[in-house]
PDB file of C-alpha atoms and ligand atoms in Angstrom:
ATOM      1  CA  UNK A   1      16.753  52.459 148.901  1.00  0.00           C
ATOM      2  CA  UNK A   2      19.903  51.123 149.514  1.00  0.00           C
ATOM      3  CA  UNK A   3      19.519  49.273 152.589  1.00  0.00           C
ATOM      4  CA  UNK A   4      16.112  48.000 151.627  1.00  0.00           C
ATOM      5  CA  UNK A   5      16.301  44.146 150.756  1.00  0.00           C
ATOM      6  CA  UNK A   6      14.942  43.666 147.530  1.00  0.00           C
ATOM      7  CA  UNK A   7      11.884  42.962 145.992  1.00  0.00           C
ATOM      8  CA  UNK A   8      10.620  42.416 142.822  1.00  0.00           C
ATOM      9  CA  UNK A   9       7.446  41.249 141.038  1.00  0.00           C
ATOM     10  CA  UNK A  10       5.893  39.445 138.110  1.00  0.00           C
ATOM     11  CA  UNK A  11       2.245  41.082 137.049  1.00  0.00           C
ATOM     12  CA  UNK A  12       0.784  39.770 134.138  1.00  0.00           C
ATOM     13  CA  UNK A  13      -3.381  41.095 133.148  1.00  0.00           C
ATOM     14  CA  UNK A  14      -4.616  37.773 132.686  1.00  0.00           C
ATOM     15  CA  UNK A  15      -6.181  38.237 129.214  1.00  0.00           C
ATOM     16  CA  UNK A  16      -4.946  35.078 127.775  1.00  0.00           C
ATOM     17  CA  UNK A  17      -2.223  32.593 128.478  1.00  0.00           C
ATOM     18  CA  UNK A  18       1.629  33.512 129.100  1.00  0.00           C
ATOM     19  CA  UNK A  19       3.326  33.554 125.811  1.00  0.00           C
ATOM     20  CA  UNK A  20       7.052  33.558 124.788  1.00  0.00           C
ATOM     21  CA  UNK A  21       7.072  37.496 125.456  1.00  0.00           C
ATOM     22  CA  UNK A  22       5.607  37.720 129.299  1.00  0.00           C
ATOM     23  CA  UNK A  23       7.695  34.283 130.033  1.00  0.00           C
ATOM     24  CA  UNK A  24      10.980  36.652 129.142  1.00  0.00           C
ATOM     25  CA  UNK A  25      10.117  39.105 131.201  1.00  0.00           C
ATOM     26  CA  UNK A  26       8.951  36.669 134.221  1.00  0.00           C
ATOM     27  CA  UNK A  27      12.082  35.352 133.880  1.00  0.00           C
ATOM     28  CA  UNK A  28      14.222  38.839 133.920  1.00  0.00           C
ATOM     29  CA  UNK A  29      12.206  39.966 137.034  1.00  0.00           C
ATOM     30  CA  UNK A  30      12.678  36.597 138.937  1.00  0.00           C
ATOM     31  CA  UNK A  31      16.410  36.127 137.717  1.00  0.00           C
ATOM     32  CA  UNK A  32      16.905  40.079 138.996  1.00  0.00           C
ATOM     33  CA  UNK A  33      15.370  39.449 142.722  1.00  0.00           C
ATOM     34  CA  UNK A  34      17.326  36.146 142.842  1.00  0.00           C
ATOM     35  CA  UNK A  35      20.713  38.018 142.200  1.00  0.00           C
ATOM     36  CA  UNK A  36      20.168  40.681 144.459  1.00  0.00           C
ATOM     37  CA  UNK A  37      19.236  38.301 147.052  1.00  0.00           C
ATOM     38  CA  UNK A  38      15.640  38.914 147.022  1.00  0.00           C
ATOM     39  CA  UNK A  39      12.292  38.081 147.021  1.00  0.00           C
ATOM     40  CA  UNK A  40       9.604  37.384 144.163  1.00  0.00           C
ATOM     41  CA  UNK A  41       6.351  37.992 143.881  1.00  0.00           C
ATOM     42  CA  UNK A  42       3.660  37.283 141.363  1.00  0.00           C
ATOM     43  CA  UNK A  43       0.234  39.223 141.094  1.00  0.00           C
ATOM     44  CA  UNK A  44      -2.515  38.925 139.185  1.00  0.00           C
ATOM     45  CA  UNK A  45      -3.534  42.101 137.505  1.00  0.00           C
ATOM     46  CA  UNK A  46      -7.451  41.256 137.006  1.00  0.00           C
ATOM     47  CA  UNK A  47      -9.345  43.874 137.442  1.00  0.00           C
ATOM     48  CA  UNK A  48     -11.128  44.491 133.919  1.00  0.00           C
ATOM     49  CA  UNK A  49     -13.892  41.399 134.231  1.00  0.00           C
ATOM     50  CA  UNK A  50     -14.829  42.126 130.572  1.00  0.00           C
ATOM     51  CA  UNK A  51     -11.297  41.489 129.078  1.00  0.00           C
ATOM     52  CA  UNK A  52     -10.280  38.497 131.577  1.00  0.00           C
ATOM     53  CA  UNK A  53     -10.944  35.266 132.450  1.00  0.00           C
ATOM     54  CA  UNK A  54     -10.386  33.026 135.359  1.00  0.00           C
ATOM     55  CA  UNK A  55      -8.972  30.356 133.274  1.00  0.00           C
ATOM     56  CA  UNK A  56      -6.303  32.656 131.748  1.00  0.00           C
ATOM     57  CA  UNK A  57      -5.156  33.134 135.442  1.00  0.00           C
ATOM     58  CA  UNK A  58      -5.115  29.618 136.337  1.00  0.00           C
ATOM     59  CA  UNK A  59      -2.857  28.965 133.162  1.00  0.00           C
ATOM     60  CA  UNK A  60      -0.400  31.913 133.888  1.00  0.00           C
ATOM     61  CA  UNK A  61      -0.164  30.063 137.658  1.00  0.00           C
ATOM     62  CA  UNK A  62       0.350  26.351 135.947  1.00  0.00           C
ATOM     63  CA  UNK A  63       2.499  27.462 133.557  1.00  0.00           C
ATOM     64  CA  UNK A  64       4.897  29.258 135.521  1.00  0.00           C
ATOM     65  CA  UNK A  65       4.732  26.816 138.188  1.00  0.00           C
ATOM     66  CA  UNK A  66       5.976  24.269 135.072  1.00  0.00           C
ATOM     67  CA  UNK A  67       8.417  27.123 134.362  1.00  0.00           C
ATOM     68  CA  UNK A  68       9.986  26.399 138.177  1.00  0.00           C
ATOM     69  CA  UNK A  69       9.102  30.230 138.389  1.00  0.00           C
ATOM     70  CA  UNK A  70       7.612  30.203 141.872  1.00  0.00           C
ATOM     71  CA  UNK A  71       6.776  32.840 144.123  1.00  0.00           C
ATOM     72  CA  UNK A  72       8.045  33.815 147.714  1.00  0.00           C
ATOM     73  CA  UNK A  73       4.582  34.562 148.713  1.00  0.00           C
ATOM     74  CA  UNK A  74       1.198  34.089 147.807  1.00  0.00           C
ATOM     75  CA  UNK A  75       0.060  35.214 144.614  1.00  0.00           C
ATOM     76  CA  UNK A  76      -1.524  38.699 145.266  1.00  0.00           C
ATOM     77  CA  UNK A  77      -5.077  39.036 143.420  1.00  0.00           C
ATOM     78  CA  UNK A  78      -6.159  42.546 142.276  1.00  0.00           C
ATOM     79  CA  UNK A  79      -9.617  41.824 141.898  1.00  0.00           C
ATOM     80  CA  UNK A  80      -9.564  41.180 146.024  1.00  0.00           C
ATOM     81  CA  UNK A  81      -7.772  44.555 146.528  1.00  0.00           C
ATOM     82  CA  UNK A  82     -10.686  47.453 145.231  1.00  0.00           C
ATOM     83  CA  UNK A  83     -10.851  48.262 149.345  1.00  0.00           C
ATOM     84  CA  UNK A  84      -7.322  49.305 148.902  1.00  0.00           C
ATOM     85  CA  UNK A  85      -7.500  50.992 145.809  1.00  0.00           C
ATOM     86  CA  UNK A  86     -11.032  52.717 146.613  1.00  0.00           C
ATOM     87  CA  UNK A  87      -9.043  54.582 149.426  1.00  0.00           C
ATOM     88  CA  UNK A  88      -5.932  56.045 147.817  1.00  0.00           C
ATOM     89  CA  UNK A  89      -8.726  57.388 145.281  1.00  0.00           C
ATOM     90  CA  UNK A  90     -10.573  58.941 148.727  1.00  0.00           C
ATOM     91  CA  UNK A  91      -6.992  60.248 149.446  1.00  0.00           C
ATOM     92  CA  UNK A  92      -6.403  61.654 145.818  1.00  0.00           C
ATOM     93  CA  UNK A  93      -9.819  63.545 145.756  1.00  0.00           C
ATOM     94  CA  UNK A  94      -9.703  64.471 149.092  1.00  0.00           C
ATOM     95  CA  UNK A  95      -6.065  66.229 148.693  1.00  0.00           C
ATOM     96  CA  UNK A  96      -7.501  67.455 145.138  1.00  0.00           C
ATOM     97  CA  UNK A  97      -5.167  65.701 142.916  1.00  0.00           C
ATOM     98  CA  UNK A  98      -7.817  64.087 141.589  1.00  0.00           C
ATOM     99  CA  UNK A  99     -11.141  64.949 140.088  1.00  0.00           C
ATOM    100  CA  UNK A 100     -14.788  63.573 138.339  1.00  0.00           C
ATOM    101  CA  UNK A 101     -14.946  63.709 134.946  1.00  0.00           C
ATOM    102  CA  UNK A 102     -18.120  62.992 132.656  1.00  0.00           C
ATOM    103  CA  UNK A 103     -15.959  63.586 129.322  1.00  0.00           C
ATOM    104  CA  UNK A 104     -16.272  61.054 126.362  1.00  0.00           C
ATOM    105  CA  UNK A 105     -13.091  59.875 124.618  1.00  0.00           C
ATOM    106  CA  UNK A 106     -14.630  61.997 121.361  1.00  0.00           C
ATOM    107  CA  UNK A 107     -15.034  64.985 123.220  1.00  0.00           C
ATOM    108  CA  UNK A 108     -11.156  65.032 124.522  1.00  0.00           C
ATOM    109  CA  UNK A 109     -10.205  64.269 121.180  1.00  0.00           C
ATOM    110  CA  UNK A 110     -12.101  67.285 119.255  1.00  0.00           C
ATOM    111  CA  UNK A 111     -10.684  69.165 122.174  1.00  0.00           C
ATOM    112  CA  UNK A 112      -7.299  68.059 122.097  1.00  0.00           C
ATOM    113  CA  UNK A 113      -7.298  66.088 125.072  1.00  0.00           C
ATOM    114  CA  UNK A 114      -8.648  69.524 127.463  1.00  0.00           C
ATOM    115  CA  UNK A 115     -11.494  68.599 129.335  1.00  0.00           C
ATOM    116  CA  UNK A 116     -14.692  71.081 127.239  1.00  0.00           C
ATOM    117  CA  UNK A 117     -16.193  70.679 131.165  1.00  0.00           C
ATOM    118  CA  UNK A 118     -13.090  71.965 132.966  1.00  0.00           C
ATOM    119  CA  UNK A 119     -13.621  68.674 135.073  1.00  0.00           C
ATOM    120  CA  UNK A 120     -10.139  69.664 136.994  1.00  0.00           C
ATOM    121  CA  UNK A 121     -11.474  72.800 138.015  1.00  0.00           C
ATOM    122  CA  UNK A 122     -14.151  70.789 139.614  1.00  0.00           C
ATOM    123  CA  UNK A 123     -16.830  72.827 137.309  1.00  0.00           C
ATOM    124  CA  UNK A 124     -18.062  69.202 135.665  1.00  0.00           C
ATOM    125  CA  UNK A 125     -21.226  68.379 136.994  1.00  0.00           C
ATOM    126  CA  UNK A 126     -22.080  64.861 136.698  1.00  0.00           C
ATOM    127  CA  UNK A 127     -25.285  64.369 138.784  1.00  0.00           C
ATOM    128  CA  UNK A 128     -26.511  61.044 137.540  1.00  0.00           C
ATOM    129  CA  UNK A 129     -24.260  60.821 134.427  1.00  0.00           C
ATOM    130  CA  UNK A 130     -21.541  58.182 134.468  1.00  0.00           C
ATOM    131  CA  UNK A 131     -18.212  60.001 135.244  1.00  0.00           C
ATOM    132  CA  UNK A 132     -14.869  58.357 135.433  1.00  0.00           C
ATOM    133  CA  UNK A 133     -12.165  59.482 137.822  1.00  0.00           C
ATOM    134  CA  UNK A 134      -8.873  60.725 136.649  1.00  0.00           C
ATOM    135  CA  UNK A 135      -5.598  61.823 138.090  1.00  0.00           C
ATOM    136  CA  UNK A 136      -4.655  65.149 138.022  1.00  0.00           C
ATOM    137  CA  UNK A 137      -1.146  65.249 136.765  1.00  0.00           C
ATOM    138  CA  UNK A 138       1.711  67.912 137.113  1.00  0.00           C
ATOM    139  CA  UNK A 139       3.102  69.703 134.258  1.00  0.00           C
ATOM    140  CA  UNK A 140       6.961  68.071 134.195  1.00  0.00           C
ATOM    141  CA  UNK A 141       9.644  67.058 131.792  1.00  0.00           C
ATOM    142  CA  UNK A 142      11.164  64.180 134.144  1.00  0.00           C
ATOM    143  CA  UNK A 143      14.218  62.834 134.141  1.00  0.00           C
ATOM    144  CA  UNK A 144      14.567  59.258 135.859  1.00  0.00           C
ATOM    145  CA  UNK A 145      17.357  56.251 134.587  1.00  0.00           C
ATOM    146  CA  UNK A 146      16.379  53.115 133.800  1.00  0.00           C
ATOM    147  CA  UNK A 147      18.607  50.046 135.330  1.00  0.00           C
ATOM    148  CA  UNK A 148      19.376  49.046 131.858  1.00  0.00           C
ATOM    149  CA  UNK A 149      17.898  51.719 129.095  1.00  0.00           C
ATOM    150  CA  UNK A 150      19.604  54.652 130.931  1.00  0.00           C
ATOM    151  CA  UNK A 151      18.895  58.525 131.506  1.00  0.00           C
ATOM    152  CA  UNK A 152      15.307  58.851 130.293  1.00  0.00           C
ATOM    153  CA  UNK A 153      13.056  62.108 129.311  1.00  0.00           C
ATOM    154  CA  UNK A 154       9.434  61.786 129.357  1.00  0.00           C
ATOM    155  CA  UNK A 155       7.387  65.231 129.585  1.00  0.00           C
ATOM    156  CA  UNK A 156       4.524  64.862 130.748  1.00  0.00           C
ATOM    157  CA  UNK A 157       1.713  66.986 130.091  1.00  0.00           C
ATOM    158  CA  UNK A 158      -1.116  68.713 132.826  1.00  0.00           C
ATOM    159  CA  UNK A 159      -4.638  67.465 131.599  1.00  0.00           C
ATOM    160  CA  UNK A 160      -4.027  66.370 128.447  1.00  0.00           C
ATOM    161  CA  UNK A 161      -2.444  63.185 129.695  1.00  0.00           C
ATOM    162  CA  UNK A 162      -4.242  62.524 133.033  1.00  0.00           C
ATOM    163  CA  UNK A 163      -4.862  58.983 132.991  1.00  0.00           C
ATOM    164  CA  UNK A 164      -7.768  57.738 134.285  1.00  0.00           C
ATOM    165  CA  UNK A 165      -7.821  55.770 137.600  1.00  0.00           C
ATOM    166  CA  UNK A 166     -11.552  54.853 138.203  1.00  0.00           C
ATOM    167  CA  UNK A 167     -13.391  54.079 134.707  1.00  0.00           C
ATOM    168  CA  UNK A 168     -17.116  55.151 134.239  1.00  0.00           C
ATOM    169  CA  UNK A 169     -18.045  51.322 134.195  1.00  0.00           C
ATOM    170  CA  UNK A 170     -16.888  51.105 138.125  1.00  0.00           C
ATOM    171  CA  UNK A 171     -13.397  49.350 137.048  1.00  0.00           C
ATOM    172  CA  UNK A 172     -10.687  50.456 139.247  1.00  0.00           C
ATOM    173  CA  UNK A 173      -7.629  51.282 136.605  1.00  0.00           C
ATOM    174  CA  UNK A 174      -4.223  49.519 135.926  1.00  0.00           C
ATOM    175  CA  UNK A 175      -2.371  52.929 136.301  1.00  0.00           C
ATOM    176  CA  UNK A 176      -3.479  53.332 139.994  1.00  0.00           C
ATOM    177  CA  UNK A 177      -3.576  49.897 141.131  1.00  0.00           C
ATOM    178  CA  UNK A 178      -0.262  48.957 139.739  1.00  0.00           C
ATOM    179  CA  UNK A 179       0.929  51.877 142.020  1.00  0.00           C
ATOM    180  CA  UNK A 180      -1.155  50.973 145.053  1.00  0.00           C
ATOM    181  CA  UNK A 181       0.326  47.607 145.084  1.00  0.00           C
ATOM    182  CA  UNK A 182       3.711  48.081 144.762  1.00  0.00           C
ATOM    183  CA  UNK A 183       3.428  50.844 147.288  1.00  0.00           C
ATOM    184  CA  UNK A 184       1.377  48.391 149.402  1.00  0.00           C
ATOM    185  CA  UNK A 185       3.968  45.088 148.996  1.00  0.00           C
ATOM    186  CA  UNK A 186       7.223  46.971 149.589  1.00  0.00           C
ATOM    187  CA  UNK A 187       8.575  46.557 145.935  1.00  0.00           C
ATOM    188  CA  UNK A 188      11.727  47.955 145.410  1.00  0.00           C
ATOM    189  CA  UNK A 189      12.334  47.137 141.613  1.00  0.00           C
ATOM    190  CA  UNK A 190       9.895  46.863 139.079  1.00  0.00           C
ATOM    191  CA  UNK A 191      10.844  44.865 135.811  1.00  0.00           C
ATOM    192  CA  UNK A 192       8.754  44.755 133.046  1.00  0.00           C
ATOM    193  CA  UNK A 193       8.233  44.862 129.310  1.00  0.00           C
ATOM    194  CA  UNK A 194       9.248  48.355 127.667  1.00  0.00           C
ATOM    195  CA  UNK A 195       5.830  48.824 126.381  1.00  0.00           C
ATOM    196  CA  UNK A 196       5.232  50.291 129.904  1.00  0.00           C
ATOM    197  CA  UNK A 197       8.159  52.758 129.279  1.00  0.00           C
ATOM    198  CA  UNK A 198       5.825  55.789 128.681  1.00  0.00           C
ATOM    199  CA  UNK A 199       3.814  55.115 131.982  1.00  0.00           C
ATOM    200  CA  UNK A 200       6.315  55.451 133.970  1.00  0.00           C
ATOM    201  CA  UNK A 201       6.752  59.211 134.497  1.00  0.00           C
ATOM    202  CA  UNK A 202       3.243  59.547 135.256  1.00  0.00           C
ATOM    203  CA  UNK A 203       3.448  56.712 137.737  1.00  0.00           C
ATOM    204  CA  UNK A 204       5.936  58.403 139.317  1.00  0.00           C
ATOM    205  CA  UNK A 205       3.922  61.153 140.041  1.00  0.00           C
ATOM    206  CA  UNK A 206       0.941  59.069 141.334  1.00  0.00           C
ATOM    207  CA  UNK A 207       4.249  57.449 143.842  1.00  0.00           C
ATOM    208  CA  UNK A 208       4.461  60.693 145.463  1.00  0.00           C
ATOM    209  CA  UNK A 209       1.227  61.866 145.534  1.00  0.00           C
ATOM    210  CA  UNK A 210       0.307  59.127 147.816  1.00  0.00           C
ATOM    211  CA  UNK A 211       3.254  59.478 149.681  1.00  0.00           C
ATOM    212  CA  UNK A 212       5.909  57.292 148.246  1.00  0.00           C
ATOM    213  CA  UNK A 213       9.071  56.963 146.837  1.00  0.00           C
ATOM    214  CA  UNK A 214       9.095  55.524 143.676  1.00  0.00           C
ATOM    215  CA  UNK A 215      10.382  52.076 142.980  1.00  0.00           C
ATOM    216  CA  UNK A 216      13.575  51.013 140.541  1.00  0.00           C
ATOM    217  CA  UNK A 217      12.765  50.343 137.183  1.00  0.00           C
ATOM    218  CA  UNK A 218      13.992  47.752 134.261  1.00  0.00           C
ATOM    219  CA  UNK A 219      12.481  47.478 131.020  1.00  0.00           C
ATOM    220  CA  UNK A 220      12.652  45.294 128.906  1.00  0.00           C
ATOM    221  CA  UNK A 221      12.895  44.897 125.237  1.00  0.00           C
ATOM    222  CA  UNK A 222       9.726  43.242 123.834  1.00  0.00           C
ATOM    223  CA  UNK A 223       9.713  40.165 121.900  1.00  0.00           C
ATOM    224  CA  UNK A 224       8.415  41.095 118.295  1.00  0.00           C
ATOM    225  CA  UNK A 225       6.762  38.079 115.982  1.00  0.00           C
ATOM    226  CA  UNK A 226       7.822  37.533 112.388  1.00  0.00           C
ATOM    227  CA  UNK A 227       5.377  40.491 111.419  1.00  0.00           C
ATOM    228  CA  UNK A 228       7.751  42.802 113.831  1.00  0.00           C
ATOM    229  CA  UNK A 229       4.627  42.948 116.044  1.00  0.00           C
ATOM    230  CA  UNK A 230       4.775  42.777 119.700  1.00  0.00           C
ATOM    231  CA  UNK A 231       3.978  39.623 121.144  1.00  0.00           C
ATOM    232  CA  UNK A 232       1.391  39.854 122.948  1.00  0.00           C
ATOM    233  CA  UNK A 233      -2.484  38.660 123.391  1.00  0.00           C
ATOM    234  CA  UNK A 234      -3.862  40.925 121.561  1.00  0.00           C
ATOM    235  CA  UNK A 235      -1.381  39.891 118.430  1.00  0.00           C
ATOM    236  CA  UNK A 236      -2.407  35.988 119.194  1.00  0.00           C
ATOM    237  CA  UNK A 237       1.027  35.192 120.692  1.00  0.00           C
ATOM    238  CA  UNK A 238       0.361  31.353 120.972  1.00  0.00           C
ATOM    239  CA  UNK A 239       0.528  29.958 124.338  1.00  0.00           C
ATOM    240  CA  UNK A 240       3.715  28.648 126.086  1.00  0.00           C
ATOM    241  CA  UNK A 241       3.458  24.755 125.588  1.00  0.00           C
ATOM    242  CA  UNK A 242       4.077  23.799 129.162  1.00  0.00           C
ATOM    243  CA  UNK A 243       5.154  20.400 127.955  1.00  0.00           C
ATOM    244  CA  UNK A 244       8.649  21.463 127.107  1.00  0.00           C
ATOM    245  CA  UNK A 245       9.376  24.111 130.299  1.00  0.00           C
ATOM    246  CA  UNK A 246      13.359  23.416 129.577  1.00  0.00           C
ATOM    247  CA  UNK A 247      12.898  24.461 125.584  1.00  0.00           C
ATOM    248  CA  UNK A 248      11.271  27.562 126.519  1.00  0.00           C
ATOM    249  CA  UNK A 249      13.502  28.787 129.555  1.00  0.00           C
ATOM    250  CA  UNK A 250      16.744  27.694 127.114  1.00  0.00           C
ATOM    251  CA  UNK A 251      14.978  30.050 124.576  1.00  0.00           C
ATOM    252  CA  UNK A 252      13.675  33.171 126.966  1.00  0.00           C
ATOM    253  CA  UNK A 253      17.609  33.351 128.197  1.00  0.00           C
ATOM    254  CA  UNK A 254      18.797  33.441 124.498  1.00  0.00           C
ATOM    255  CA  UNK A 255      16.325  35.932 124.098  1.00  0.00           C
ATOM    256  CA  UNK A 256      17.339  38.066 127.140  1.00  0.00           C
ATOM    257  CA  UNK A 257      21.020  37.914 125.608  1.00  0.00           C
ATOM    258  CA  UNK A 258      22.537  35.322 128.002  1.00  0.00           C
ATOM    259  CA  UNK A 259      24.765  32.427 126.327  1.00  0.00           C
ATOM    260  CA  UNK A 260      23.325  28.837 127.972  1.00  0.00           C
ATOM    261  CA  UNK A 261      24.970  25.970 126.857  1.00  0.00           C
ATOM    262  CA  UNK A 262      23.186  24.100 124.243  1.00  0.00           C
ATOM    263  CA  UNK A 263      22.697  21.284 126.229  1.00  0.00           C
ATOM    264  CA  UNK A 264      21.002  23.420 129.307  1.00  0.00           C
ATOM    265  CA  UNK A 265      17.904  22.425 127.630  1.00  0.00           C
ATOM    266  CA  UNK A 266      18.253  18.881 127.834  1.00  0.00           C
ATOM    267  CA  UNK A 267      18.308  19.895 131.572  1.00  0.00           C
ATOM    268  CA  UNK A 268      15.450  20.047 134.675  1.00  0.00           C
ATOM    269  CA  UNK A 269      14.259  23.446 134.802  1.00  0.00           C
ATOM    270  CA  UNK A 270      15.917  23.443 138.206  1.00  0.00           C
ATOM    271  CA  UNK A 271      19.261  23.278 137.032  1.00  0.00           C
ATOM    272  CA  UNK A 272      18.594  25.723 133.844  1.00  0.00           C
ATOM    273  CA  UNK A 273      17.318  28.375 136.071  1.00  0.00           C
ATOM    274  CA  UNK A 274      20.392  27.439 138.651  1.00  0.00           C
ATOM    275  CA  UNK A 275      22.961  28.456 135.561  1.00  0.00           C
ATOM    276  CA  UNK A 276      20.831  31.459 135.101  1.00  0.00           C
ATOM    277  CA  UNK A 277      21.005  32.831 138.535  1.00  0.00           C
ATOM    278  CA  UNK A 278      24.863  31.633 138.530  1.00  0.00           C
ATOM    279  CA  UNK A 279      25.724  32.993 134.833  1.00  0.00           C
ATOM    280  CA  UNK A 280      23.053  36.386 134.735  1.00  0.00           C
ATOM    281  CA  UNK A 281      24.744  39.385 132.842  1.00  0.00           C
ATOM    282  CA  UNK A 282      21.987  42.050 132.788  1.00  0.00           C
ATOM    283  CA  UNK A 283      24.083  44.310 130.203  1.00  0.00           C
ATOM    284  CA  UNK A 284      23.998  41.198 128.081  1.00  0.00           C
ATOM    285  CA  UNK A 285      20.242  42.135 127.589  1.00  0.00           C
ATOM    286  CA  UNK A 286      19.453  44.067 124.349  1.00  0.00           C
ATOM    287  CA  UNK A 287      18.604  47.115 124.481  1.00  0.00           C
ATOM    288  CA  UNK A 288      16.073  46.894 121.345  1.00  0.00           C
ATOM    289  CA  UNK A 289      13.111  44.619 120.591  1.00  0.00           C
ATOM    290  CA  UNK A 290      13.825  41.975 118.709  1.00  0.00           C
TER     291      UNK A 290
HETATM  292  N1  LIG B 301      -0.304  44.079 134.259  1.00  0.00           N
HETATM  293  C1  LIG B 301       0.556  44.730 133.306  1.00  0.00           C
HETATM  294  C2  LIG B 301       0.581  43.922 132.027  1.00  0.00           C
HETATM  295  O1  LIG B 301       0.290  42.742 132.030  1.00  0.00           O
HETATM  296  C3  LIG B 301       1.977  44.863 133.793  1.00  0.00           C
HETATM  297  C4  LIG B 301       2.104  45.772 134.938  1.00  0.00           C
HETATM  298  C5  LIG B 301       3.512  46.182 135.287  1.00  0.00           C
HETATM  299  O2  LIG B 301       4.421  45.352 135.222  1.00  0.00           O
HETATM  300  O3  LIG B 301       3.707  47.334 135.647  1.00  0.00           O
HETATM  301  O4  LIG B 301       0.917  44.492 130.999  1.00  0.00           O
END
């Protein structure tokens, strides 16, 4: 991908507000693009209607707009996309890599994650039960390297770990659509928290089954709270307070290892996210949560 300008992207599942921990890593994947000279995009990962809320995406937009974290184009909407995703599913079942499958959660379990239906032999017979769709990965111990964690091994195991990419209640998955998208907007480099680490190889796979070559990837450390939790909605990270944009940027570098000046926060977000761009050392990132 050498001679492919860069692009990278911020995706955030609006399930809540941003929060100290998806600010960092907004700011990593817009600090990247703008080193390498690229562009930025931000899209909205809503497609689970149960779990999200149109004000939680409205407040990820304001805040990061008070953040001076604004997209190159406009912000891409998964919940507008399920055309898009609806045919690389077509495409998957069609080419067989992926298959109907009526099993409950309990039943993989007690059957240590093998389908009791054979679903991926295509014996499953749903007729009018509720099936999901899953993806029918490869057997693999992969080897890929991460732009800052380094050589990585994930294996990844046939069946057992075939994620699923349509769910029974007719919600297209993150696993696919994350993939169709990035496919679909050209990204070249894909930063993001490390809690995504383990997805990756499988992604991968899901790259080149629909014909792709797999992106770049960062990841990042995640921000812990005091409990040594992740920070994250489902912990009750409290919401940036979009009153004090300079505070939190000044913070977020600190965070990502980078040195500002202590007066940078005094600063327009402008001119702190100038120094950033100017000053950016990605090895000065840490390599563990913190
Ligand atoms: N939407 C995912 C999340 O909020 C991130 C997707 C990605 O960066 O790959 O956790």
């Amino acid at each position: 991908m050498a001679d492919t300008p860069y692009r990278g992207r911020f995706a955030p599942s609006p399930t809540g507000p941003l929060h100290f921990g998806s600010l960092v890593t907004a700011l990593a994947s817009y600090l990247e693009a703008r080193v390498h000279q690229g562009q930025w995009l931000v899209r909205i990962e809503d497609l689970d209607p149960l779990r999200e809320s149109p004000e939680a995406t409205d407040s990820i937009l304001h805040s990061l707009r008070c953040h001076g974290l604004i997209p190159d184009a406009p912000v891409r909407f998964q919940s507008r996309r399920h055309g898009a995703y609806q045919n690389a599913i077509d495409q998957l079942l069609s080419d067989g890599i992926a298959y109907r499958c009526a099993c409950s959660r309990k039943q993989l379990k007690e059957h240590h994650g093998r389908h009791p239906e054979h679903c991926r032999q295509g014996q499953s017979a749903p007729g009018n039960r509720l099936f999901a769709i899953r993806f029918a990965l490869q057997d693999e111990i992969c080897h890929w390297q991460d732009e800052l964690l380094g050589a990585q091994t994930q294996q990844v195991t046939a069946e057992v770990d075939d994620p699923v990419i349509l769910r029974k209640e007719g919600f297209y998955a993150y696993q696919l659509a994350v993939v169709v998208d990035d496919i679909d907007q050209g990204i070249t480099d894909v930063v993001r928290g490390s809690d995504l680490l383990d997805m990756t190889a499988q992604q991968q796979q899901i790259y080149r089954a629909l014909g792709a070559t797999p992106p770049n990837w960062l990841h990042i450390p995640v921000i812990l709270n005091e409990d040594g939790q992740k920070l994250s909605k489902q912990n009750h990270a409290p919401a940036l307070d979009d009153r004090q944009p300079a505070g939190n940027l000044a913070a977020a570098l600190a965070a990502l290892g980078q040195k500002p000046p202590a007066n940078l926060s005094q600063q327009p977000v402008e001119n702190i996210l100038a120094w950033a761009i100017r000053h950016w050392q990605r090895e000065a990132i840490p390599l563990t949560s913190r």
